[in-house]
Amino acid sequence: MARYRKIDVRVWGDERFRRLSTSAQMLWFFLLTGPHTTSLPGLSRASEVALADEIGWTPKAFRDAFAEVFREGMAKADWKARVLWIPN
């Protein structure tokens, strides 16, 4: 796992990002930079319960925030297969 991740500062002006709640924005940064990330950009293998636990959230809080990120088309997941995909 790489030690650093680059995040473009233009994210703050992105319409989809700005529509997210503060919790969903925090989740978005976690999905981009968390320890679950792999050497394949945008592809991770993790369950929603494991991700919630990693950031200290309840599974419900994670699901609520992820639902916002999903609605904006910023991430997709197959939780049964434990695959998370960030298309951009």
Tab-separated table of C-alpha atoms in Angstrom:
chain	number	residue	atom	x	y	z
A	1	MET	CA	0.000	0.000	0.000
A	2	ALA	CA	1.282	3.425	-0.905
A	3	ARG	CA	1.955	5.811	1.910
A	4	TYR	CA	0.464	8.870	0.220
A	5	ARG	CA	-2.520	9.548	-2.048
A	6	LYS	CA	-3.090	12.555	-4.270
A	7	ILE	CA	-6.447	14.280	-4.085
A	8	ASP	CA	-7.155	17.053	-6.552
A	9	VAL	CA	-8.123	20.286	-4.764
A	10	ARG	CA	-10.836	20.830	-7.378
A	11	VAL	CA	-12.918	18.300	-5.422
A	12	TRP	CA	-14.137	21.225	-3.278
A	13	GLY	CA	-15.779	22.796	-6.345
A	14	ASP	CA	-17.277	19.562	-7.685
A	15	GLU	CA	-21.087	19.765	-7.747
A	16	ARG	CA	-21.580	16.154	-6.711
A	17	PHE	CA	-19.177	16.481	-3.781
A	18	ARG	CA	-20.794	19.727	-2.613
A	19	ARG	CA	-24.245	18.054	-2.550
A	20	LEU	CA	-22.986	15.457	-0.069
A	21	SER	CA	-23.550	15.846	3.661
A	22	THR	CA	-20.489	16.397	5.832
A	23	SER	CA	-20.524	12.711	6.825
A	24	ALA	CA	-20.680	11.590	3.198
A	25	GLN	CA	-17.838	13.985	2.309
A	26	MET	CA	-15.725	12.464	5.067
A	27	LEU	CA	-16.593	8.983	3.836
A	28	TRP	CA	-15.609	9.988	0.297
A	29	PHE	CA	-12.125	10.992	1.435
A	30	PHE	CA	-11.859	7.772	3.439
A	31	LEU	CA	-12.857	5.702	0.401
A	32	LEU	CA	-10.150	7.442	-1.630
A	33	THR	CA	-7.356	7.240	0.913
A	34	GLY	CA	-8.124	4.605	3.554
A	35	PRO	CA	-6.026	1.569	4.408
A	36	HIS	CA	-8.356	-0.682	2.385
A	37	THR	CA	-7.166	0.859	-0.904
A	38	THR	CA	-5.015	-1.171	-3.241
A	39	SER	CA	-2.389	-0.577	-5.896
A	40	LEU	CA	-5.214	-0.645	-8.446
A	41	PRO	CA	-6.658	2.881	-8.345
A	42	GLY	CA	-10.347	2.937	-7.522
A	43	LEU	CA	-10.655	-0.741	-6.658
A	44	SER	CA	-10.855	-2.073	-3.109
A	45	ARG	CA	-11.796	-5.329	-1.447
A	46	ALA	CA	-13.642	-4.782	1.826
A	47	SER	CA	-17.021	-5.290	3.420
A	48	GLU	CA	-19.222	-2.419	4.489
A	49	VAL	CA	-19.041	-3.607	8.113
A	50	ALA	CA	-15.225	-3.646	8.002
A	51	LEU	CA	-15.123	-0.152	6.498
A	52	ALA	CA	-17.597	1.158	9.090
A	53	ASP	CA	-15.511	-0.376	11.857
A	54	GLU	CA	-12.306	1.117	10.431
A	55	ILE	CA	-13.672	4.647	10.805
A	56	GLY	CA	-15.526	3.981	14.041
A	57	TRP	CA	-19.044	4.287	12.629
A	58	THR	CA	-22.046	2.048	13.080
A	59	PRO	CA	-22.991	0.020	10.006
A	60	LYS	CA	-26.152	2.151	9.679
A	61	ALA	CA	-24.195	5.418	9.696
A	62	PHE	CA	-21.860	3.977	7.053
A	63	ARG	CA	-24.777	2.794	4.891
A	64	ASP	CA	-26.498	6.194	5.110
A	65	ALA	CA	-23.362	8.080	4.054
A	66	PHE	CA	-22.498	5.532	1.362
A	67	ALA	CA	-26.026	5.821	-0.043
A	68	GLU	CA	-25.355	9.511	-0.738
A	69	VAL	CA	-22.009	8.782	-2.386
A	70	PHE	CA	-23.652	6.027	-4.443
A	71	ARG	CA	-26.573	8.274	-5.511
A	72	GLU	CA	-24.091	10.818	-6.862
A	73	GLY	CA	-22.409	8.075	-8.908
A	74	MET	CA	-19.122	8.539	-7.077
A	75	ALA	CA	-18.756	4.911	-5.910
A	76	LYS	CA	-20.286	1.518	-6.546
A	77	ALA	CA	-20.112	-1.638	-4.486
A	78	ASP	CA	-20.966	-5.292	-4.552
A	79	TRP	CA	-21.017	-5.938	-0.822
A	80	LYS	CA	-21.640	-9.687	-1.243
A	81	ALA	CA	-18.410	-9.942	-3.250
A	82	ARG	CA	-16.744	-7.343	-0.974
A	83	VAL	CA	-15.755	-5.188	-3.924
A	84	LEU	CA	-15.762	-1.386	-3.881
A	85	TRP	CA	-15.218	0.567	-7.079
A	86	ILE	CA	-14.622	4.295	-7.484
A	87	PRO	CA	-15.166	4.910	-11.204
A	88	ASN	CA	-13.367	8.243	-11.461
